[in-house]
CSV table of C-alpha atoms in Angstrom, one decimal:
chain,number,residue,atom,x,y,z
A,1053,MET,CA,-130.1,-103.2,6.4
A,1054,LEU,CA,-130.8,-106.4,6.9
A,1055,PHE,CA,-133.0,-107.2,3.6
A,1056,ARG,CA,-132.4,-106.4,-0.7
A,1057,ASP,CA,-135.1,-105.2,-2.6
A,1058,PHE,CA,-135.9,-107.2,-5.9
A,1059,GLY,CA,-136.9,-104.9,-8.1
A,1060,GLY,CA,-138.9,-101.6,-7.2
A,1061,ASN,CA,-142.4,-103.9,-6.4
A,1062,SER,CA,-143.0,-103.2,-3.2
A,1063,GLY,CA,-145.6,-105.7,-2.6
A,1064,LEU,CA,-142.1,-107.9,-3.3
A,1065,ILE,CA,-140.7,-110.5,-0.5
A,1066,LYS,CA,-137.9,-109.1,0.9
A,1067,THR,CA,-135.3,-112.3,1.1
A,1068,PRO,CA,-133.5,-112.3,3.7
A,1069,TRP,CA,-129.1,-112.0,2.8
A,1070,LEU,CA,-126.8,-112.5,5.6
A,1071,TRP,CA,-123.5,-111.5,6.3
A,1072,TRP,CA,-122.7,-111.0,2.6
A,1073,MET,CA,-124.6,-108.1,1.7
A,1074,SER,CA,-122.1,-106.3,-1.0
A,1075,GLY,CA,-123.2,-103.0,-0.6
A,1076,ASP,CA,-125.5,-102.8,2.1
A,1077,GLU,CA,-124.5,-102.8,6.3
A,1078,ILE,CA,-122.8,-106.3,7.5
A,1079,ASN,CA,-125.8,-107.9,10.3
A,1080,PRO,CA,-123.7,-107.9,13.2
A,1081,ALA,CA,-125.9,-111.0,15.0
A,1082,ALA,CA,-124.8,-113.0,11.7
A,1083,VAL,CA,-120.6,-112.2,12.3
A,1084,ALA,CA,-119.0,-115.1,14.1
A,1085,GLN,CA,-116.7,-114.3,17.1
A,1086,ALA,CA,-115.5,-116.3,19.3
A,1087,VAL,CA,-115.8,-115.3,23.4
A,1088,GLU,CA,-114.0,-113.5,24.8
A,1089,ASP,CA,-111.4,-115.0,28.4
A,1090,VAL,CA,-113.0,-111.2,31.0
A,1091,GLN,CA,-113.3,-113.9,33.3
A,1092,GLY,CA,-109.4,-115.7,33.4
A,1093,ASP,CA,-110.2,-119.1,33.9
A,1094,ASP,CA,-110.8,-119.1,30.0
A,1095,ARG,CA,-113.9,-121.9,30.2
A,1096,TRP,CA,-115.4,-121.1,26.8
A,1097,MET,CA,-112.2,-122.1,25.2
A,1098,SER,CA,-112.1,-124.9,27.3
A,1099,GLN,CA,-116.3,-126.3,25.9
A,1100,HIS,CA,-115.4,-125.3,22.4
A,1101,THR,CA,-112.4,-127.5,22.4
A,1102,ARG,CA,-113.6,-129.9,24.2
A,1103,PHE,CA,-116.8,-130.3,21.5
A,1104,VAL,CA,-114.4,-130.5,18.5
A,1105,GLN,CA,-112.3,-133.4,20.1
A,1106,GLU,CA,-115.6,-135.3,20.7
A,1107,CYS,CA,-116.4,-134.6,16.7
A,1108,LYS,CA,-113.1,-137.2,16.1
A,1109,ASP,CA,-114.4,-139.9,18.6
A,1110,ALA,CA,-118.4,-139.8,18.0
A,1111,GLU,CA,-120.6,-140.5,15.4
A,1112,PRO,CA,-123.9,-138.7,16.6
A,1113,GLU,CA,-127.0,-139.0,14.5
A,1114,VAL,CA,-128.0,-135.6,16.0
A,1115,LEU,CA,-126.3,-132.6,16.6
A,1116,PHE,CA,-127.4,-129.6,19.6
A,1117,ILE,CA,-125.5,-126.6,19.3
A,1118,GLY,CA,-126.6,-123.2,20.8
A,1119,ASP,CA,-126.8,-121.6,24.7
A,1120,SER,CA,-127.2,-122.7,28.3
A,1121,MET,CA,-130.9,-123.3,27.1
A,1122,VAL,CA,-129.2,-126.9,24.3
A,1123,GLN,CA,-126.6,-126.6,27.8
A,1124,LEU,CA,-128.9,-127.5,30.5
A,1125,MET,CA,-131.0,-129.8,29.0
A,1126,GLN,CA,-128.2,-132.4,28.8
A,1127,GLN,CA,-128.1,-132.2,32.9
A,1128,TYR,CA,-131.7,-133.1,33.9
A,1129,GLU,CA,-132.8,-136.7,33.4
A,1130,ILE,CA,-134.9,-136.8,30.2
A,1131,TRP,CA,-131.8,-135.8,28.2
A,1132,ARG,CA,-130.9,-139.7,29.0
A,1133,GLU,CA,-134.1,-140.6,28.3
A,1134,LEU,CA,-134.8,-138.8,25.3
A,1135,PHE,CA,-131.8,-138.1,23.6
A,1136,SER,CA,-129.1,-139.9,24.1
A,1137,PRO,CA,-131.0,-142.7,23.1
A,1138,LEU,CA,-130.5,-141.4,19.7
A,1139,HIS,CA,-126.8,-140.3,19.2
A,1140,ALA,CA,-127.3,-137.0,20.4
A,1141,LEU,CA,-124.8,-134.7,20.7
A,1142,ASN,CA,-125.2,-131.7,23.2
A,1143,PHE,CA,-122.3,-128.6,22.0
A,1144,GLY,CA,-124.9,-125.8,23.8
A,1145,ILE,CA,-122.7,-123.7,25.8
A,1146,GLY,CA,-124.0,-120.7,28.3
A,1147,GLY,CA,-124.1,-117.4,26.9
A,1148,ASP,CA,-123.8,-117.9,24.0
A,1149,THR,CA,-125.6,-115.7,21.0
A,1150,THR,CA,-125.8,-116.3,16.8
A,1151,CYS,CA,-122.4,-115.1,16.7
A,1152,ASN,CA,-120.6,-117.3,19.4
A,1153,VAL,CA,-122.3,-120.7,17.0
A,1154,LEU,CA,-121.8,-119.2,14.2
A,1155,TRP,CA,-117.7,-118.7,15.8
A,1156,ARG,CA,-118.3,-122.5,17.3
A,1157,LEU,CA,-119.0,-124.1,13.7
A,1158,GLN,CA,-117.1,-122.4,11.2
A,1159,ASN,CA,-113.8,-123.3,13.7
A,1160,GLY,CA,-114.4,-127.4,14.2
A,1161,GLU,CA,-117.2,-127.6,15.7
A,1162,LEU,CA,-118.9,-129.3,12.0
A,1163,ASP,CA,-115.9,-132.1,11.3
A,1164,ASN,CA,-115.9,-135.3,10.3
A,1165,ILE,CA,-119.4,-135.7,11.8
A,1166,ARG,CA,-122.4,-135.9,9.6
A,1167,PRO,CA,-126.0,-135.8,11.9
A,1168,LYS,CA,-128.9,-135.9,10.2
A,1169,VAL,CA,-131.0,-133.8,12.2
A,1170,THR,CA,-129.2,-130.2,14.2
A,1171,VAL,CA,-131.0,-128.8,16.5
A,1172,VAL,CA,-130.3,-124.9,16.5
A,1173,TRP,CA,-131.0,-123.4,20.0
A,1174,VAL,CA,-130.0,-120.0,20.1
A,1175,GLY,CA,-130.6,-115.8,20.2
A,1176,THR,CA,-132.4,-114.6,23.5
A,1177,ASN,CA,-128.8,-113.5,24.1
A,1178,ASN,CA,-128.0,-111.2,21.4
A,1179,HIS,CA,-128.9,-108.9,24.0
A,1180,GLU,CA,-127.3,-106.3,21.4
A,1181,HIS,CA,-129.0,-106.7,18.2
A,1182,SER,CA,-132.5,-106.1,16.9
A,1183,ALA,CA,-135.1,-108.7,16.5
A,1184,GLU,CA,-134.8,-108.7,12.3
A,1185,GLN,CA,-131.3,-109.5,13.5
A,1186,VAL,CA,-131.4,-111.8,15.5
A,1187,ALA,CA,-133.3,-113.7,13.4
A,1188,GLY,CA,-130.7,-113.1,10.4
A,1189,GLY,CA,-128.2,-114.5,12.7
A,1190,ILE,CA,-130.1,-117.4,13.3
A,1191,LEU,CA,-130.7,-117.9,9.5
A,1192,ALA,CA,-126.6,-117.7,8.9
A,1193,ILE,CA,-126.4,-120.8,10.4
A,1194,ALA,CA,-129.0,-122.8,9.5
A,1195,GLN,CA,-127.3,-122.1,6.4
A,1196,LEU,CA,-124.0,-123.0,7.2
A,1197,LEU,CA,-124.7,-126.5,8.5
A,1198,THR,CA,-126.8,-126.8,5.6
A,1199,SER,CA,-124.0,-125.5,3.5
A,1200,ARG,CA,-121.3,-128.6,4.8
A,1201,LEU,CA,-123.9,-130.7,5.8
A,1202,PRO,CA,-125.9,-130.9,2.7
A,1203,LYS,CA,-127.9,-134.3,4.1
A,1204,THR,CA,-128.7,-132.5,7.4
A,1205,LYS,CA,-132.7,-131.3,7.9
A,1206,VAL,CA,-133.0,-128.1,10.7
A,1207,VAL,CA,-134.9,-127.7,13.4
A,1208,VAL,CA,-134.8,-124.4,14.4
A,1209,LEU,CA,-136.5,-124.1,18.3
A,1210,GLY,CA,-138.5,-120.9,18.2
A,1211,LEU,CA,-137.1,-118.7,21.8
A,1212,LEU,CA,-139.2,-119.1,24.5
A,1213,ALA,CA,-140.3,-116.0,26.8
A,1214,ARG,CA,-138.7,-114.6,29.7
A,1215,GLY,CA,-139.1,-112.5,32.7
A,1216,ASP,CA,-141.7,-113.0,35.9
A,1217,GLY,CA,-143.9,-110.6,33.6
A,1218,PRO,CA,-144.6,-109.0,30.4
A,1219,ASN,CA,-141.4,-106.9,28.9
A,1220,PRO,CA,-140.0,-105.8,25.7
A,1221,LEU,CA,-137.3,-109.0,25.5
A,1222,ARG,CA,-140.8,-111.5,25.4
A,1223,GLU,CA,-142.0,-109.1,22.2
A,1224,LYS,CA,-138.3,-109.1,20.7
A,1225,ASN,CA,-138.6,-112.8,21.1
A,1226,ALA,CA,-141.1,-113.5,20.1
A,1227,ALA,CA,-140.6,-111.4,16.9
A,1228,VAL,CA,-137.7,-112.9,16.0
A,1229,ASN,CA,-139.9,-116.3,15.5
A,1230,GLY,CA,-142.2,-114.5,13.5
A,1231,PHE,CA,-138.8,-114.0,10.8
A,1232,LEU,CA,-137.6,-117.1,11.9
A,1233,ARG,CA,-141.3,-118.9,11.0
A,1234,SER,CA,-142.0,-117.1,7.4
A,1235,TRP,CA,-138.0,-117.1,6.9
A,1236,LEU,CA,-137.2,-120.8,7.8
A,1237,PRO,CA,-139.1,-122.2,5.1
A,1238,ARG,CA,-137.3,-121.2,2.0
A,1239,LEU,CA,-134.2,-123.4,3.1
A,1240,GLY,CA,-135.6,-126.1,1.7
A,1241,GLN,CA,-133.5,-128.0,4.5
A,1242,ALA,CA,-134.7,-125.9,7.8
A,1243,GLN,CA,-138.2,-125.9,9.1
A,1244,PHE,CA,-139.4,-124.2,13.0
A,1245,LEU,CA,-140.7,-125.6,15.9
A,1246,ASP,CA,-142.1,-124.3,19.1
A,1247,VAL,CA,-141.9,-125.6,21.7
A,1248,GLY,CA,-143.0,-122.1,23.6
A,1249,ALA,CA,-146.6,-122.8,24.3
A,1250,GLY,CA,-147.5,-123.3,27.5
A,1251,PHE,CA,-145.2,-121.1,29.5
A,1252,VAL,CA,-147.3,-117.6,29.9
A,1253,HIS,CA,-150.0,-118.0,32.2
A,1254,SER,CA,-153.6,-116.1,31.6
A,1255,ASP,CA,-152.4,-113.7,33.7
A,1256,GLY,CA,-149.5,-112.8,31.7
A,1257,THR,CA,-146.6,-114.3,34.5
A,1258,ILE,CA,-144.5,-117.6,34.0
A,1259,SER,CA,-143.6,-120.0,36.6
A,1260,THR,CA,-141.0,-120.7,38.4
A,1261,ARG,CA,-142.3,-124.2,38.1
A,1262,ASP,CA,-141.1,-124.0,34.1
A,1263,MET,CA,-138.6,-122.1,34.6
A,1264,PHE,CA,-136.8,-121.1,37.5
A,1265,ASP,CA,-135.0,-118.0,36.9
A,1266,PHE,CA,-137.9,-116.5,34.8
A,1267,LEU,CA,-135.5,-117.8,31.7
A,1268,HIS,CA,-133.6,-121.4,32.4
A,1269,LEU,CA,-135.5,-124.6,32.4
A,1270,THR,CA,-136.6,-126.7,35.1
A,1271,ALA,CA,-136.6,-130.3,34.8
A,1272,ALA,CA,-140.3,-130.0,34.4
A,1273,GLY,CA,-140.1,-127.6,31.8
A,1274,TYR,CA,-137.4,-129.4,29.8
A,1275,ARG,CA,-139.9,-132.5,29.9
A,1276,ALA,CA,-142.7,-129.6,28.6
A,1277,ILE,CA,-140.2,-129.0,25.4
A,1278,ALA,CA,-139.1,-132.5,25.0
A,1279,LYS,CA,-142.0,-133.7,23.9
A,1280,PRO,CA,-142.5,-132.3,20.9
A,1281,LEU,CA,-139.2,-132.3,19.8
A,1282,SER,CA,-138.5,-135.9,20.0
A,1283,ASP,CA,-141.2,-137.3,18.8
A,1284,LEU,CA,-140.4,-134.3,15.7
A,1285,LEU,CA,-136.7,-135.6,15.6
A,1286,LEU,CA,-138.3,-139.3,15.2
A,1287,GLN,CA,-140.1,-138.6,12.8
A,1288,ILE,CA,-137.6,-137.3,10.4
A,1289,LEU,CA,-134.5,-139.8,10.9
A,1290,ASP,CA,-137.3,-142.0,10.0
A,1291,GLU,CA,-137.7,-140.4,6.6
A,1292,THR,CA,-134.2,-140.2,6.4
A,1293,PRO,CA,-132.8,-143.7,4.1
A,1294,GLU,CA,-129.3,-145.0,6.1
A,1295,GLU,CA,-126.2,-142.6,4.7
A,1296,LYS,CA,-124.4,-144.8,2.9
A,1297,ARG,CA,-121.0,-144.8,4.3
A,1298,ALA,CA,-118.1,-144.5,1.8
A,1299,SER,CA,-115.6,-145.5,3.9
A,1300,LEU,CA,-117.1,-149.0,4.8
A,1301,VAL,CA,-117.5,-150.3,2.0
B,82,MET,CA,-111.0,-106.3,56.7
B,83,SER,CA,-111.8,-103.3,55.3
B,84,SER,CA,-114.8,-101.2,56.2
B,85,GLU,CA,-118.1,-101.3,54.3
B,86,ASP,CA,-117.6,-98.0,53.4
B,87,SER,CA,-114.4,-98.7,51.0
B,88,ASN,CA,-115.4,-102.8,50.6
B,89,PRO,CA,-117.2,-102.8,47.0
B,90,ALA,CA,-117.4,-106.9,47.7
B,91,ALA,CA,-119.3,-105.4,51.1
B,92,THR,CA,-121.3,-103.3,49.7
B,93,PRO,CA,-124.8,-104.0,49.4
B,94,THR,CA,-125.6,-104.2,45.8
B,95,PRO,CA,-129.2,-104.8,43.8
B,96,GLY,CA,-128.7,-106.2,40.7
B,97,VAL,CA,-129.1,-104.2,37.8
B,98,ASP,CA,-131.7,-105.8,34.8
B,99,THR,CA,-129.4,-104.6,32.0
B,100,GLN,CA,-131.3,-107.1,29.6
B,101,GLY,CA,-134.4,-106.1,29.8
B,102,ASP,CA,-136.8,-108.2,32.4
B,103,GLY,CA,-136.6,-107.3,35.7
B,104,ARG,CA,-135.5,-110.8,35.9
B,105,TRP,CA,-133.1,-110.4,39.4
B,106,MET,CA,-135.8,-108.4,41.4
B,107,SER,CA,-138.3,-110.4,40.4
B,108,LEU,CA,-136.4,-113.5,41.5
B,109,HIS,CA,-135.3,-111.5,44.5
B,110,ASN,CA,-139.5,-110.9,45.2
B,111,HIS,CA,-140.0,-114.1,45.0
B,112,PHE,CA,-138.1,-115.6,47.6
B,113,VAL,CA,-139.8,-112.5,50.2
B,114,SER,CA,-142.8,-113.3,49.0
B,115,ASN,CA,-141.9,-116.7,49.1
B,116,SER,CA,-140.6,-116.9,53.0
B,117,LYS,CA,-144.3,-115.6,54.1
B,118,ASP,CA,-145.7,-119.0,54.8
B,119,LYS,CA,-142.5,-121.2,55.2
B,120,GLU,CA,-140.9,-122.3,58.6
B,121,PRO,CA,-137.8,-123.8,57.2
B,122,ASP,CA,-134.9,-125.1,59.2
B,123,VAL,CA,-132.5,-124.0,56.9
B,124,LEU,CA,-132.0,-121.3,54.7
B,125,PHE,CA,-130.0,-122.2,51.7
B,126,VAL,CA,-128.4,-118.9,50.0
B,127,GLY,CA,-125.6,-117.8,46.7
B,128,ASP,CA,-125.2,-117.8,44.0
B,129,SER,CA,-125.8,-120.0,40.8
B,130,LEU,CA,-124.0,-122.8,42.3
B,131,VAL,CA,-127.2,-122.7,45.1
B,132,GLN,CA,-129.8,-121.8,42.8
B,133,LEU,CA,-129.1,-125.3,40.3
B,134,LEU,CA,-129.1,-127.5,43.2
B,135,TYR,CA,-132.7,-127.1,43.7
B,136,GLN,CA,-133.2,-128.1,40.5
B,137,PHE,CA,-131.7,-131.4,40.6
B,138,GLU,CA,-132.9,-134.8,42.1
B,139,VAL,CA,-130.3,-134.6,45.3
B,140,TRP,CA,-132.7,-131.8,47.1
B,141,ARG,CA,-135.2,-133.7,47.4
B,142,ASP,CA,-133.8,-137.0,48.3
B,143,LEU,CA,-131.1,-134.9,50.8
B,144,PHE,CA,-132.8,-131.9,51.7
B,145,SER,CA,-135.9,-131.1,51.5
B,146,PRO,CA,-136.2,-133.3,54.2
B,147,LEU,CA,-134.8,-131.0,56.4
B,148,HIS,CA,-137.2,-128.3,55.1
B,149,ALA,CA,-134.6,-126.2,53.5
B,150,LEU,CA,-135.3,-123.0,51.7
B,151,ASN,CA,-133.8,-121.8,48.5
B,152,PHE,CA,-132.5,-118.6,47.4
B,153,GLY,CA,-130.2,-118.9,45.2
B,154,VAL,CA,-129.1,-117.1,42.4
B,155,GLY,CA,-127.0,-117.1,39.3
B,156,GLY,CA,-125.1,-114.4,39.2
B,157,ASP,CA,-124.8,-113.0,42.7
B,158,ALA,CA,-121.3,-112.1,44.4
B,159,THR,CA,-120.7,-111.2,47.9
B,160,GLN,CA,-122.5,-107.8,48.1
B,161,HIS,CA,-125.6,-109.0,46.2
B,162,VAL,CA,-127.0,-111.5,48.4
B,163,LEU,CA,-126.2,-109.2,51.6
B,164,TRP,CA,-128.5,-106.0,49.5
B,165,ARG,CA,-130.9,-109.3,49.1
B,166,LEU,CA,-131.1,-110.7,52.7
B,167,SER,CA,-131.0,-106.8,54.8
B,168,ASN,CA,-134.3,-106.6,52.1
B,169,GLY,CA,-136.8,-109.3,53.1
B,170,GLU,CA,-135.8,-112.9,52.2
B,171,LEU,CA,-135.3,-113.1,56.3
B,172,GLY,CA,-137.7,-111.4,57.0
B,173,HIS,CA,-140.4,-114.0,57.8
B,174,ILE,CA,-138.1,-116.9,58.5
B,175,SER,CA,-136.2,-118.2,61.4
B,176,PRO,CA,-133.8,-120.8,59.8
B,177,LYS,CA,-132.2,-122.9,62.6
B,178,VAL,CA,-128.9,-123.5,59.3
B,179,VAL,CA,-128.2,-120.3,56.6
B,180,VAL,CA,-126.1,-121.6,54.4
B,181,LEU,CA,-124.1,-119.5,52.3
B,182,TRP,CA,-122.1,-120.4,49.0
B,183,VAL,CA,-121.1,-117.2,47.1
B,184,GLY,CA,-118.3,-115.8,46.0
B,185,THR,CA,-117.4,-117.0,42.7
B,186,ASN,CA,-118.8,-114.3,40.8
B,187,ASN,CA,-116.9,-111.4,43.1
B,188,HIS,CA,-115.0,-110.8,39.2
B,189,GLY,CA,-112.1,-108.0,39.5
B,190,HIS,CA,-112.4,-108.1,44.1
B,191,THR,CA,-109.4,-109.0,46.1
B,192,ALA,CA,-109.5,-112.0,48.1
B,193,GLU,CA,-109.0,-110.4,51.2
B,194,GLN,CA,-112.6,-108.0,49.5
B,195,ILE,CA,-114.3,-111.1,48.2
B,196,CYS,CA,-114.1,-112.4,52.2
B,197,GLY,CA,-115.1,-109.2,54.1
B,198,GLY,CA,-118.0,-109.8,51.8
B,199,ILE,CA,-119.1,-113.5,52.9
B,200,MET,CA,-117.8,-111.7,56.3
B,201,ALA,CA,-120.8,-108.9,56.3
B,202,ILE,CA,-123.2,-111.4,55.4
B,203,VAL,CA,-122.0,-113.5,58.2
B,204,GLN,CA,-123.1,-111.0,60.2
B,205,LEU,CA,-125.7,-109.7,59.3
B,206,ILE,CA,-127.5,-113.5,59.3
B,207,LYS,CA,-125.9,-113.4,63.6
B,208,ASP,CA,-128.2,-109.7,64.0
B,209,LYS,CA,-131.3,-110.7,62.0
B,210,LEU,CA,-131.0,-114.3,63.6
B,211,PRO,CA,-129.0,-114.2,66.8
B,212,LYS,CA,-130.1,-118.0,67.1
B,213,ALA,CA,-128.6,-119.2,63.5
B,214,TYR,CA,-126.1,-120.9,62.6
B,215,THR,CA,-124.0,-119.9,59.1
B,216,LEU,CA,-121.9,-122.8,57.6
B,217,VAL,CA,-120.2,-120.9,54.9
B,218,LEU,CA,-119.1,-122.7,51.7
B,219,GLY,CA,-116.1,-123.5,50.1
B,220,VAL,CA,-115.7,-121.8,47.3
B,221,LEU,CA,-115.6,-124.5,44.5
B,222,PRO,CA,-112.2,-124.2,42.3
B,223,ARG,CA,-113.4,-123.3,38.0
B,224,GLY,CA,-111.4,-123.6,35.3
B,225,LYS,CA,-110.2,-127.0,33.0
B,226,MET,CA,-107.0,-126.1,34.5
B,227,PRO,CA,-105.2,-123.6,37.1
B,228,ASN,CA,-105.6,-120.5,36.0
B,229,PRO,CA,-105.8,-117.0,38.6
B,230,LEU,CA,-109.6,-117.6,39.7
B,231,ARG,CA,-108.7,-120.9,40.8
B,232,GLU,CA,-105.9,-119.5,42.6
B,233,ARG,CA,-108.3,-116.4,44.9
B,234,ASN,CA,-110.7,-118.9,45.4
B,235,ALA,CA,-108.2,-121.1,47.6
B,236,GLN,CA,-107.0,-117.4,48.4
B,237,VAL,CA,-110.9,-116.8,50.3
B,238,ASN,CA,-111.5,-120.3,51.9
B,239,LYS,CA,-108.1,-119.8,53.8
B,240,LEU,CA,-109.0,-116.3,54.7
B,241,VAL,CA,-112.8,-117.2,56.0
B,242,GLN,CA,-111.6,-120.0,57.2
B,243,GLU,CA,-108.8,-118.1,59.6
B,244,ALA,CA,-112.2,-115.5,59.9
B,245,VAL,CA,-114.7,-117.8,61.5
B,246,SER,CA,-112.5,-120.2,63.7
B,247,SER,CA,-112.9,-117.0,66.6
B,248,LEU,CA,-117.2,-117.5,66.0
B,249,PRO,CA,-119.2,-119.7,67.7
B,250,HIS,CA,-122.1,-118.9,65.1
B,251,ALA,CA,-120.2,-119.8,61.9
B,252,SER,CA,-118.0,-122.3,60.3
B,253,LEU,CA,-116.0,-122.5,57.0
B,254,LEU,CA,-116.9,-126.3,55.3
B,255,ASN,CA,-114.7,-127.6,52.7
B,256,VAL,CA,-116.5,-129.3,50.2
B,257,ASP,CA,-114.6,-130.3,47.0
B,258,PRO,CA,-114.6,-133.5,47.3
B,259,GLY,CA,-111.3,-133.7,45.2
B,260,PHE,CA,-112.4,-132.6,42.1
B,261,VAL,CA,-108.7,-131.0,40.7
B,262,HIS,CA,-107.5,-134.2,39.1
B,263,SER,CA,-103.4,-135.7,39.5
B,264,ASP,CA,-102.9,-133.3,36.3
B,265,GLY,CA,-104.2,-129.8,37.6
B,266,SER,CA,-107.8,-130.9,35.0
B,267,ILE,CA,-110.8,-130.5,36.6
B,268,SER,CA,-113.3,-133.0,34.7
B,269,HIS,CA,-116.6,-131.8,32.4
B,270,GLN,CA,-118.6,-134.8,34.2
B,271,ASP,CA,-117.9,-133.4,37.7
B,272,LEU,CA,-118.3,-129.4,36.2
B,273,TYR,CA,-119.9,-129.4,33.3
B,274,ASP,CA,-118.3,-125.8,32.4
B,275,TYR,CA,-115.7,-126.4,34.5
B,276,LEU,CA,-117.6,-123.9,36.5
B,277,HIS,CA,-121.6,-125.2,37.4
B,278,LEU,CA,-122.1,-128.5,38.8
B,279,THR,CA,-123.2,-132.1,38.0
B,280,PRO,CA,-126.0,-134.1,39.2
B,281,GLN,CA,-123.0,-136.9,39.5
B,282,GLY,CA,-120.4,-132.9,41.4
B,283,TYR,CA,-123.8,-132.2,43.0
B,284,GLN,CA,-123.5,-136.0,44.9
B,285,ALA,CA,-120.2,-135.8,45.6
B,286,VAL,CA,-121.3,-132.2,46.8
B,287,CYS,CA,-124.0,-133.1,48.6
B,288,GLN,CA,-123.0,-136.0,50.0
B,289,PRO,CA,-120.7,-135.3,53.0
B,290,LEU,CA,-122.6,-131.6,53.5
B,291,HIS,CA,-125.9,-132.9,54.4
B,292,ALA,CA,-124.0,-135.0,56.5
B,293,HIS,CA,-122.6,-132.3,57.7
B,294,LEU,CA,-125.9,-130.4,57.8
B,295,LYS,CA,-127.2,-133.5,60.1
B,296,GLY,CA,-125.4,-133.0,63.1
B,297,LEU,CA,-125.7,-129.1,63.0
B,298,LEU,CA,-129.6,-129.4,63.4
B,299,GLU,CA,-129.1,-132.1,66.0
B,300,LYS,CA,-126.9,-130.0,67.6
B,301,GLN,CA,-128.2,-126.5,67.4
B,302,ALA,CA,-131.6,-128.7,68.6
B,303,GLU,CA,-130.2,-129.6,72.0
B,304,ASN,CA,-128.6,-125.8,72.3
């Protein structure tokens, strides 16, 4: 199981332990795993390699990492307007699960960079895993980030609702968010941001004006989530003192 | 070409909901009902390369003025498009031109099968819309460096070009402006994941496409 109880008190809050649970089952959503090239053009590895190369040249203040929700954002004007000015790097790859993001972060995508804030948005593609496991996988990512980059603040974006009408994946994503809301604050440097308000209408539907395929955001959809996110990033960046870079002294 | 029965790429097949939110069917139904009160002159149909085109400014600039509808579904292969067009998406509209862009997602199929799938769609459109012209867009190269899918896609284009050459109601347009550089690489500035187009990539593809479309529409108007 994901959790380990301390003592026999049934009312005790369970602490999420992640991928080094000796004697317990490993959380599969917290196991680093590269994407296999099934199609034949090796695109996943090409993108990863490019990101590792970008780490060598860039000095980002903000790092975005995750799946297509992150990746697609960079193709819209909103990225240039709100996030490029913050010196943000975008390491999103469509289709990625928590396992894939973990692998990428462990294999070069954090080398030589010291972003002040890391934005994590992943989990909606973890189809083999339960909500609890997905949340545990996201926690594992947040923990990895704070251990590799001790001064970074981690912002985890909530998973959005998906599908035309109510369906099991909406419930699952909402459950993931519920776990994240309780667990993330315990990491100290991490916080949860829910950007999903307003996408599901009173009749339970999602509009293609916001999500063109009931999953991926349109320009209008991104505009709606980018404002609260950029406000939070600006707030964090303002609060973070300029790091003295030893190499420049 | 293989007959419909033995060519999976030419056998109408609905998308399967493997994830649990029924999005493929939702999109199909959305397109069917969407077409009830529209009178498009141009219909774009295909996979994510069509679908994503709708999300960027280039659509508003170049194709909205041509009264175009967009029935792109990410992940679709030829057999999925064939199913959609056979099951209502052509029900209430009479576009003058259908722009068909599909084939890159036909994993496991040979170039011959994929060509067969594309030609099955061309035939279906002719059956349902006898006056429409079908403009098949060439499948783009993909992957950062040379790979078997590039060869497959190039072969598809060659076979389709041959197949449509005798047809008065269809043609193939190569919309690759030269994405592959002299060292064999494709840039992420054009194809952000070495498959999907950036807005810059779309500009390079769509300017000549738009010009060609306008020419076709003018010719259709004269007939």
